[in-house]
CSV table of C-alpha atoms and ligand atoms in Angstrom, one decimal:
chain,number,residue,atom,x,y,z
M,1,UNK,CA,112.2,115.8,90.8
M,2,UNK,CA,115.9,116.3,90.8
M,3,UNK,CA,116.4,120.1,91.1
M,4,UNK,CA,120.0,119.7,90.1
M,5,UNK,CA,118.9,118.3,86.8
M,6,UNK,CA,117.7,121.1,84.4
M,7,UNK,CA,116.4,118.4,82.0
M,8,UNK,CA,113.7,117.6,84.5
M,9,UNK,CA,112.4,121.0,85.4
M,10,UNK,CA,108.9,120.4,86.6
M,11,UNK,CA,108.5,123.8,88.4
M,12,UNK,CA,105.7,124.9,86.1
M,13,UNK,CA,103.6,121.9,87.4
M,14,UNK,CA,104.5,122.3,91.1
M,15,UNK,CA,101.1,123.8,92.1
M,16,UNK,CA,99.4,120.9,90.4
M,17,UNK,CA,101.7,118.4,92.1
M,18,UNK,CA,101.1,119.9,95.5
M,19,UNK,CA,97.3,119.3,95.5
M,20,UNK,CA,95.5,116.6,97.5
M,21,UNK,CA,95.2,113.3,95.7
M,22,UNK,CA,91.4,113.6,95.3
M,23,UNK,CA,91.8,116.9,93.3
M,24,UNK,CA,94.3,115.3,91.1
M,25,UNK,CA,92.2,112.3,90.1
M,26,UNK,CA,89.8,114.5,88.1
M,27,UNK,CA,92.7,115.5,85.8
M,28,UNK,CA,93.4,111.9,84.9
M,29,UNK,CA,89.8,111.0,84.2
M,30,UNK,CA,87.5,111.5,81.1
M,31,UNK,CA,83.8,111.0,82.0
M,32,UNK,CA,83.5,107.2,82.6
M,33,UNK,CA,87.0,106.4,81.4
M,34,UNK,CA,90.6,107.0,82.4
M,35,UNK,CA,92.4,109.7,80.5
M,36,UNK,CA,95.8,108.7,81.9
M,37,UNK,CA,96.9,106.1,84.5
M,38,UNK,CA,99.3,107.8,86.9
M,39,UNK,CA,98.5,106.5,90.4
M,40,UNK,CA,96.9,103.5,92.1
M,41,UNK,CA,94.2,105.7,93.7
M,42,UNK,CA,92.6,105.9,90.2
M,43,UNK,CA,91.9,102.1,90.3
M,44,UNK,CA,88.5,102.2,91.9
M,45,UNK,CA,86.6,99.0,92.5
M,46,UNK,CA,84.2,99.5,89.5
M,47,UNK,CA,87.1,100.0,87.1
M,48,UNK,CA,89.0,97.1,88.5
M,49,UNK,CA,86.0,94.8,87.9
M,50,UNK,CA,85.6,96.2,84.3
M,51,UNK,CA,89.3,95.8,83.6
M,52,UNK,CA,89.3,92.2,85.0
M,53,UNK,CA,86.4,91.3,82.7
M,54,UNK,CA,88.2,92.7,79.7
M,55,UNK,CA,91.4,90.8,80.7
M,56,UNK,CA,89.4,87.6,80.9
M,57,UNK,CA,87.9,88.1,77.5
M,58,UNK,CA,91.3,88.9,75.9
M,59,UNK,CA,93.0,85.8,77.4
M,60,UNK,CA,90.2,83.7,76.1
M,61,UNK,CA,90.2,85.2,72.6
M,62,UNK,CA,94.0,84.9,72.4
M,63,UNK,CA,93.8,81.1,72.7
M,64,UNK,CA,92.4,80.3,69.3
M,65,UNK,CA,93.8,81.4,65.9
M,66,UNK,CA,90.6,83.1,64.6
M,67,UNK,CA,89.7,85.0,67.7
M,68,UNK,CA,93.4,85.9,68.2
M,69,UNK,CA,93.4,87.4,64.7
M,70,UNK,CA,90.3,89.5,65.6
M,71,UNK,CA,92.1,90.7,68.7
M,72,UNK,CA,95.1,91.7,66.6
M,73,UNK,CA,92.9,93.9,64.4
M,74,UNK,CA,91.3,95.7,67.3
M,75,UNK,CA,94.0,98.4,67.7
M,76,UNK,CA,96.1,97.8,64.6
M,77,UNK,CA,95.8,101.5,63.7
M,78,UNK,CA,97.5,102.6,66.9
M,79,UNK,CA,101.2,103.2,67.9
M,80,UNK,CA,102.7,103.0,71.3
M,81,UNK,CA,106.0,104.6,72.7
M,82,UNK,CA,107.7,102.6,75.4
M,83,UNK,CA,109.9,105.1,77.1
M,84,UNK,CA,111.7,103.1,79.8
M,85,UNK,CA,114.7,104.9,81.1
M,86,UNK,CA,115.0,102.7,84.2
M,87,UNK,CA,116.0,99.0,84.1
M,88,UNK,CA,113.0,96.8,83.4
M,89,UNK,CA,112.5,93.4,81.7
M,90,UNK,CA,109.1,92.2,83.0
M,91,UNK,CA,107.1,95.4,82.8
M,92,UNK,CA,108.7,96.4,79.5
M,93,UNK,CA,108.1,93.0,77.8
M,94,UNK,CA,104.7,92.6,79.3
M,95,UNK,CA,103.6,95.9,77.8
M,96,UNK,CA,105.2,95.0,74.5
M,97,UNK,CA,103.4,91.7,74.5
M,98,UNK,CA,100.1,93.4,75.5
M,99,UNK,CA,100.5,95.8,72.5
M,100,UNK,CA,101.3,92.9,70.2
M,101,UNK,CA,98.2,91.0,71.3
M,102,UNK,CA,96.1,94.0,70.3
M,103,UNK,CA,98.0,94.8,67.0
M,104,UNK,CA,99.5,98.0,68.4
M,105,UNK,CA,102.8,98.9,66.8
M,106,UNK,CA,105.5,99.6,69.5
M,107,UNK,CA,108.6,101.7,69.5
M,108,UNK,CA,111.0,102.1,72.4
M,109,UNK,CA,113.6,104.4,74.0
M,110,UNK,CA,115.4,102.6,76.8
M,111,UNK,CA,118.6,104.6,77.0
M,112,UNK,CA,118.2,108.4,77.1
M,113,UNK,CA,121.8,108.6,75.7
M,114,UNK,CA,120.4,107.4,72.4
M,115,UNK,CA,117.8,110.2,72.3
M,116,UNK,CA,118.2,113.9,71.9
M,117,UNK,CA,118.4,114.3,75.7
M,118,UNK,CA,122.2,113.9,75.0
M,119,UNK,CA,121.8,117.3,73.2
M,120,UNK,CA,120.3,118.7,76.4
M,121,UNK,CA,116.7,118.3,75.2
M,122,UNK,CA,114.5,118.4,78.3
M,123,UNK,CA,112.6,115.3,79.3
M,124,UNK,CA,109.4,117.2,78.8
M,125,UNK,CA,110.3,118.1,75.2
M,126,UNK,CA,111.1,114.5,74.5
M,127,UNK,CA,107.7,113.4,75.7
M,128,UNK,CA,105.9,116.2,73.8
M,129,UNK,CA,107.7,115.1,70.6
M,130,UNK,CA,106.6,111.5,71.2
M,131,UNK,CA,103.0,112.6,71.4
M,132,UNK,CA,103.3,113.8,67.8
M,133,UNK,CA,104.2,110.3,66.6
M,134,UNK,CA,102.4,107.9,69.0
M,135,UNK,CA,98.9,107.3,70.4
M,136,UNK,CA,99.9,106.3,73.9
M,137,UNK,CA,103.0,106.8,76.0
M,138,UNK,CA,104.0,104.1,78.4
M,139,UNK,CA,106.8,105.3,80.7
M,140,UNK,CA,109.1,104.1,83.5
M,141,UNK,CA,111.5,106.5,85.0
M,142,UNK,CA,113.7,106.8,88.1
M,143,UNK,CA,112.4,110.4,88.4
M,144,UNK,CA,109.4,110.6,90.8
M,145,UNK,CA,106.5,112.6,89.4
M,146,UNK,CA,107.7,112.6,85.9
M,147,UNK,CA,104.7,110.6,84.5
M,148,UNK,CA,102.4,112.9,86.5
M,149,UNK,CA,103.9,116.0,85.0
M,150,UNK,CA,103.6,114.4,81.5
M,151,UNK,CA,99.9,113.9,82.1
M,152,UNK,CA,99.5,117.6,83.1
M,153,UNK,CA,101.5,118.6,79.9
M,154,UNK,CA,99.1,116.5,77.8
M,155,UNK,CA,96.1,118.0,79.5
M,156,UNK,CA,97.5,121.5,78.8
M,157,UNK,CA,97.9,120.6,75.1
M,158,UNK,CA,94.4,119.3,75.0
M,159,UNK,CA,93.0,122.5,76.5
M,160,UNK,CA,94.8,124.4,73.7
M,161,UNK,CA,93.3,122.1,71.2
M,162,UNK,CA,96.7,120.5,70.4
M,163,UNK,CA,97.4,116.8,70.2
M,164,UNK,CA,97.3,114.9,73.5
M,165,UNK,CA,97.7,111.2,74.1
M,166,UNK,CA,97.2,109.0,77.2
M,167,UNK,CA,100.2,108.6,79.5
M,168,UNK,CA,100.7,105.3,81.5
M,169,UNK,CA,102.9,105.3,84.5
M,170,UNK,CA,104.9,102.0,84.4
M,171,UNK,CA,106.8,102.8,87.6
M,172,UNK,CA,108.1,106.2,88.8
M,173,UNK,CA,110.8,106.6,91.4
M,174,UNK,CA,109.9,104.8,94.5
M,175,UNK,CA,106.4,106.2,94.7
M,176,UNK,CA,104.0,104.5,92.4
M,177,UNK,CA,103.6,101.5,90.2
M,178,UNK,CA,99.8,101.4,89.3
M,179,UNK,CA,100.0,98.8,86.5
M,180,UNK,CA,101.7,96.3,88.8
M,181,UNK,CA,98.9,97.0,91.4
M,182,UNK,CA,96.4,96.3,88.5
M,183,UNK,CA,98.0,92.9,87.7
M,184,UNK,CA,98.5,92.0,91.4
M,185,UNK,CA,94.9,92.8,92.1
M,186,UNK,CA,93.8,90.8,89.0
M,187,UNK,CA,95.8,87.8,90.3
M,188,UNK,CA,94.2,88.2,93.8
M,189,UNK,CA,90.8,88.5,92.3
M,190,UNK,CA,91.3,85.3,90.3
M,191,UNK,CA,92.7,83.5,93.3
M,192,UNK,CA,89.7,84.3,95.4
M,193,UNK,CA,87.1,83.9,92.7
M,194,UNK,CA,85.3,80.6,93.2
M,195,UNK,CA,83.6,80.4,89.8
M,196,UNK,CA,86.2,81.7,87.3
M,197,UNK,CA,87.6,79.1,84.9
M,198,UNK,CA,91.4,78.5,85.2
M,199,UNK,CA,94.3,76.2,84.8
M,200,UNK,CA,94.1,72.7,86.5
M,201,UNK,CA,96.4,74.0,89.3
M,202,UNK,CA,94.1,77.0,89.8
M,203,UNK,CA,91.1,74.7,89.9
M,204,UNK,CA,92.7,72.5,92.5
M,205,UNK,CA,93.4,75.5,94.7
M,206,UNK,CA,89.8,76.7,94.1
M,207,UNK,CA,88.4,73.4,95.4
M,208,UNK,CA,90.7,73.7,98.4
M,209,UNK,CA,89.6,77.2,99.2
M,210,UNK,CA,86.0,76.1,99.1
M,211,UNK,CA,86.7,73.8,102.0
M,212,UNK,CA,87.3,76.9,104.2
M,213,UNK,CA,83.7,78.0,104.7
M,214,UNK,CA,84.7,81.3,106.4
M,215,UNK,CA,86.7,82.4,103.4
M,216,UNK,CA,84.8,85.0,101.3
M,217,UNK,CA,85.2,85.2,97.6
M,218,UNK,CA,86.9,88.4,96.3
M,219,UNK,CA,89.6,90.6,97.9
M,220,UNK,CA,87.6,91.8,101.0
M,221,UNK,CA,87.9,90.4,104.5
M,222,UNK,CA,91.4,89.0,104.1
M,223,UNK,CA,94.7,89.2,105.9
M,224,UNK,CA,97.5,90.3,103.6
M,225,UNK,CA,101.1,90.0,104.6
M,226,UNK,CA,103.7,92.2,102.8
M,227,UNK,CA,107.3,91.4,103.5
M,228,UNK,CA,110.6,93.0,102.5
M,229,UNK,CA,111.3,96.6,101.5
M,230,UNK,CA,108.1,98.1,102.6
M,231,UNK,CA,109.4,101.7,102.7
M,232,UNK,CA,110.7,101.9,99.1
M,233,UNK,CA,108.7,99.2,97.4
M,234,UNK,CA,106.4,101.1,95.0
M,235,UNK,CA,104.5,97.9,94.2
M,236,UNK,CA,103.6,97.5,97.9
M,237,UNK,CA,102.5,101.1,98.2
M,238,UNK,CA,100.3,100.9,95.1
M,239,UNK,CA,98.8,97.5,95.9
M,240,UNK,CA,98.0,98.3,99.5
M,241,UNK,CA,96.2,101.5,98.3
M,242,UNK,CA,94.0,99.5,96.0
M,243,UNK,CA,93.2,96.7,98.5
M,244,UNK,CA,92.3,99.2,101.2
M,245,UNK,CA,89.2,100.1,99.3
M,246,UNK,CA,87.7,96.7,100.2
M,247,UNK,CA,86.1,96.1,103.6
M,248,UNK,CA,87.5,94.3,106.7
M,249,UNK,CA,91.1,94.2,105.6
M,250,UNK,CA,94.0,93.3,107.9
M,251,UNK,CA,97.5,94.2,106.6
M,252,UNK,CA,100.7,92.9,108.2
M,253,UNK,CA,103.9,94.6,107.1
M,254,UNK,CA,107.2,92.8,107.9
M,255,UNK,CA,110.5,94.7,107.2
M,256,UNK,CA,114.0,95.0,108.6
M,257,UNK,CA,114.4,97.5,111.4
M,258,UNK,CA,115.8,100.3,109.4
M,259,UNK,CA,114.4,103.8,108.9
M,260,UNK,CA,114.0,103.6,105.1
M,261,UNK,CA,112.7,100.1,104.9
M,262,UNK,CA,109.6,100.4,107.2
M,263,UNK,CA,106.1,101.5,106.5
M,264,UNK,CA,105.8,105.1,105.5
M,265,UNK,CA,103.7,106.9,108.1
M,266,UNK,CA,101.7,108.7,105.4
M,267,UNK,CA,100.7,105.4,103.9
M,268,UNK,CA,100.0,103.9,107.3
M,269,UNK,CA,97.6,106.7,108.2
M,270,UNK,CA,95.9,106.5,104.8
M,271,UNK,CA,95.4,102.8,105.3
M,272,UNK,CA,94.1,103.3,108.9
M,273,UNK,CA,91.7,106.0,107.8
M,274,UNK,CA,90.4,103.6,105.1
M,275,UNK,CA,89.5,101.2,108.0
M,276,UNK,CA,92.4,98.7,107.5
M,277,UNK,CA,93.8,97.1,110.7
M,278,UNK,CA,97.6,97.6,110.3
M,279,UNK,CA,100.3,95.7,112.1
M,280,UNK,CA,104.1,96.0,111.7
M,281,UNK,CA,106.8,93.4,112.6
M,282,UNK,CA,110.5,92.8,112.1
M,283,UNK,CA,110.4,89.1,111.3
M,284,UNK,CA,108.3,86.5,109.5
M,285,UNK,CA,108.3,84.5,112.7
M,286,UNK,CA,106.5,87.2,114.7
M,287,UNK,CA,103.2,86.3,116.5
M,288,UNK,CA,99.9,88.2,116.5
M,289,UNK,CA,97.3,87.4,119.1
M,290,UNK,CA,99.4,84.4,120.2
M,291,UNK,CA,99.6,82.8,116.7
M,292,UNK,CA,102.3,83.0,114.0
M,293,UNK,CA,101.5,85.7,111.5
M,294,UNK,CA,102.2,83.3,108.6
M,295,UNK,CA,99.5,80.9,109.9
M,296,UNK,CA,96.9,83.8,109.7
M,297,UNK,CA,97.9,85.0,106.3
M,298,UNK,CA,95.4,84.7,103.4
M,299,UNK,CA,97.7,86.2,100.8
M,300,UNK,CA,101.5,86.7,101.1
M,301,UNK,CA,103.3,89.4,99.1
M,302,UNK,CA,107.1,89.2,99.2
M,303,UNK,CA,109.5,91.8,97.9
M,304,UNK,CA,113.2,92.3,97.5
M,305,UNK,CA,115.3,95.0,99.2
M,306,UNK,CA,115.6,97.8,96.6
M,307,UNK,CA,119.3,98.5,96.9
M,308,UNK,CA,119.3,100.9,93.9
M,309,UNK,CA,117.7,103.5,96.2
M,310,UNK,CA,120.4,103.3,98.9
M,311,UNK,CA,122.5,106.2,99.9
M,312,UNK,CA,126.1,105.4,100.9
M,313,UNK,CA,125.1,105.5,104.6
M,314,UNK,CA,122.1,103.1,103.9
M,315,UNK,CA,124.4,100.6,102.1
M,316,UNK,CA,126.8,100.6,105.1
M,317,UNK,CA,124.0,100.1,107.6
M,318,UNK,CA,122.2,97.5,105.5
M,319,UNK,CA,125.4,95.5,105.2
M,320,UNK,CA,125.1,94.9,109.0
M,321,UNK,CA,121.4,93.7,108.8
M,322,UNK,CA,120.5,90.1,109.2
M,323,UNK,CA,118.0,89.4,106.4
M,324,UNK,CA,117.3,85.8,107.3
M,325,UNK,CA,114.0,86.7,109.1
M,326,UNK,CA,112.7,88.0,105.7
M,327,UNK,CA,113.4,84.8,103.7
M,328,UNK,CA,110.6,82.5,102.8
M,329,UNK,CA,112.1,79.2,103.8
M,330,UNK,CA,110.3,75.9,103.3
M,331,UNK,CA,109.7,75.7,107.0
M,332,UNK,CA,107.9,79.1,106.8
M,333,UNK,CA,106.0,78.2,103.7
M,334,UNK,CA,104.8,75.2,105.8
M,335,UNK,CA,103.0,77.5,108.2
M,336,UNK,CA,100.9,79.2,105.5
M,337,UNK,CA,97.3,78.3,104.9
M,338,UNK,CA,96.9,75.6,102.3
M,339,UNK,CA,95.4,78.0,99.8
M,340,UNK,CA,97.4,81.2,100.5
M,341,UNK,CA,98.8,82.6,97.2
M,342,UNK,CA,102.5,83.5,97.4
M,343,UNK,CA,103.2,86.6,95.3
M,344,UNK,CA,106.2,88.6,94.4
M,345,UNK,CA,106.5,91.4,91.7
M,346,UNK,CA,109.9,90.1,90.7
M,347,UNK,CA,112.9,90.3,90.1
M,348,UNK,CA,113.8,88.3,93.2
M,349,UNK,CA,117.3,88.8,94.7
M,350,UNK,CA,119.3,85.7,93.9
M,351,UNK,CA,121.9,86.6,96.6
M,352,UNK,CA,119.6,87.5,99.5
M,353,UNK,CA,117.1,84.8,98.4
M,354,UNK,CA,114.0,86.2,99.9
M,355,UNK,CA,112.3,83.6,97.8
M,356,UNK,CA,114.5,80.5,97.5
M,357,UNK,CA,114.0,78.5,94.2
M,358,UNK,CA,113.2,75.4,96.2
M,359,UNK,CA,109.7,76.7,96.8
M,360,UNK,CA,109.0,77.3,93.1
M,361,UNK,CA,107.1,74.1,92.7
M,362,UNK,CA,104.7,74.8,95.6
M,363,UNK,CA,101.1,75.0,94.2
M,364,UNK,CA,100.5,78.2,96.1
M,365,UNK,CA,103.3,80.0,94.2
M,366,UNK,CA,101.8,82.7,92.0
M,367,UNK,CA,104.8,84.8,90.8
M,368,UNK,CA,105.0,83.3,87.3
M,369,UNK,CA,101.3,83.3,86.8
M,370,UNK,CA,101.3,86.9,88.1
M,371,UNK,CA,103.6,87.9,85.2
M,372,UNK,CA,101.3,86.2,82.7
M,373,UNK,CA,98.3,87.9,84.2
M,374,UNK,CA,100.1,91.2,83.8
M,375,UNK,CA,100.1,90.8,80.1
M,376,UNK,CA,96.3,90.3,80.0
M,377,UNK,CA,95.7,93.1,82.5
M,378,UNK,CA,97.9,95.6,80.6
M,379,UNK,CA,96.2,94.7,77.3
M,380,UNK,CA,92.8,95.3,79.1
M,381,UNK,CA,94.1,98.7,80.3
M,382,UNK,CA,95.2,99.7,76.7
M,383,UNK,CA,91.8,98.7,75.4
M,384,UNK,CA,90.1,100.9,78.0
M,385,UNK,CA,92.4,103.9,77.5
M,386,UNK,CA,92.2,103.8,73.8
M,387,UNK,CA,88.4,103.5,73.9
M,388,UNK,CA,88.1,100.1,72.3
M,389,UNK,CA,86.0,98.3,75.0
M,390,UNK,CA,82.9,98.3,72.9
M,391,UNK,CA,84.9,97.0,69.9
M,392,UNK,CA,86.3,94.2,72.1
M,393,UNK,CA,82.8,93.2,73.3
M,394,UNK,CA,81.6,93.0,69.7
M,395,UNK,CA,84.5,91.0,68.6
M,396,UNK,CA,84.2,88.6,71.6
M,397,UNK,CA,80.5,88.0,70.9
M,398,UNK,CA,81.4,86.8,67.4
M,399,UNK,CA,83.2,83.9,68.9
M,400,UNK,CA,81.6,83.3,72.4
M,401,UNK,CA,78.0,83.3,73.6
M,402,UNK,CA,78.5,84.2,77.3
N,501,NCD,C1,109.2,96.1,90.6
N,501,NCD,C2,109.6,97.5,90.3
N,501,NCD,O1,110.3,97.7,89.3
N,501,NCD,O2,109.1,98.3,91.1
N,501,NCD,N1,109.2,95.1,89.6
N,501,NCD,C3,108.3,95.1,88.6
N,501,NCD,O3,107.9,96.1,88.0
N,501,NCD,N2,107.9,93.9,88.2
N,501,NCD,C4,109.8,95.6,91.9
N,501,NCD,C5,111.3,95.6,92.0
N,501,NCD,O4,112.0,96.1,91.1
N,501,NCD,O5,111.7,95.1,93.0
């Protein structure tokens, strides 16, 4: 929250915001189903498996005209508000495409100057107004906790028997990005699933992975390497939280030696208490147990330095930093295992070039596939939140036997 900004006065919700995460989760849940998606800790293994299955069904149905039409009827009676007051192309378009696949009508506010916020309407009033017109609110905001406060406001309305709709956090401040974690996880699950059908490139990698007998299927028992802006990368925070639920994980965090870019001690202790073996380094060339960290990596997650969060002092200090140890050069790609997926939430920084375009044709590159997976994973989330899973199963069975 920005206390200097009266438009975002969340003080009424402060006692709820101050609770431990496990207490909060109950507020975002409805029996067996999510009520809102606010933080990555809600993405429990059972739910991730269910959403992955829905996403696979949706992608299969979307391929043929007849089944695609059935998909488009599934939620054609619903409307979504995309309230994105922070720059976004991928997440915005991916949610819009997900809505279109399911027949949901979308409307958008991208610039608060075009809304009544210019007339000093509070952010909370704007959201409450949207809930009168729409059936789901998907929001991205630079204000931390905004989506969480909206979920509390919806719950309060529900308890007063007033209209309440699901809220989806599509990125808030530098703290959480649960739907990116969902699609990243779905990509990892597909990468390490040895029986799922896939594209020819995916099948080739699948065959390759089978020649590593020690490699288990699924996300457990892997070494994940996260590189870049570890401190402020909300995608890293959310994905690491989700992956930590699976056993025998090793996580290596590589970031420049600067106070705001390194692993947040709160996240570190959360990961360690979940049983993750955590290692931190200041270069992709570092060694662990005598071997290069890249050669031990099962899955690489690159990120850009998030300059938009810099203070004036940060910008000055960061101008002095040598960022070459955080660039994935071809020589470094050469050290990775033959099957190791190379991921990035995008956008990549075309000046720093943490991911030079020369590596785009490497078969391990996942970032474009990741974006496409995001569309299916977000459609699956909408089906779940809008209680249409049963309808989807029935529609699917009309076209496919398995
Ligand atoms: C990320 C974000 O906005 O947090 N991008 C995304 O949602 N695909 C990462 C970033 O901006 O660097």
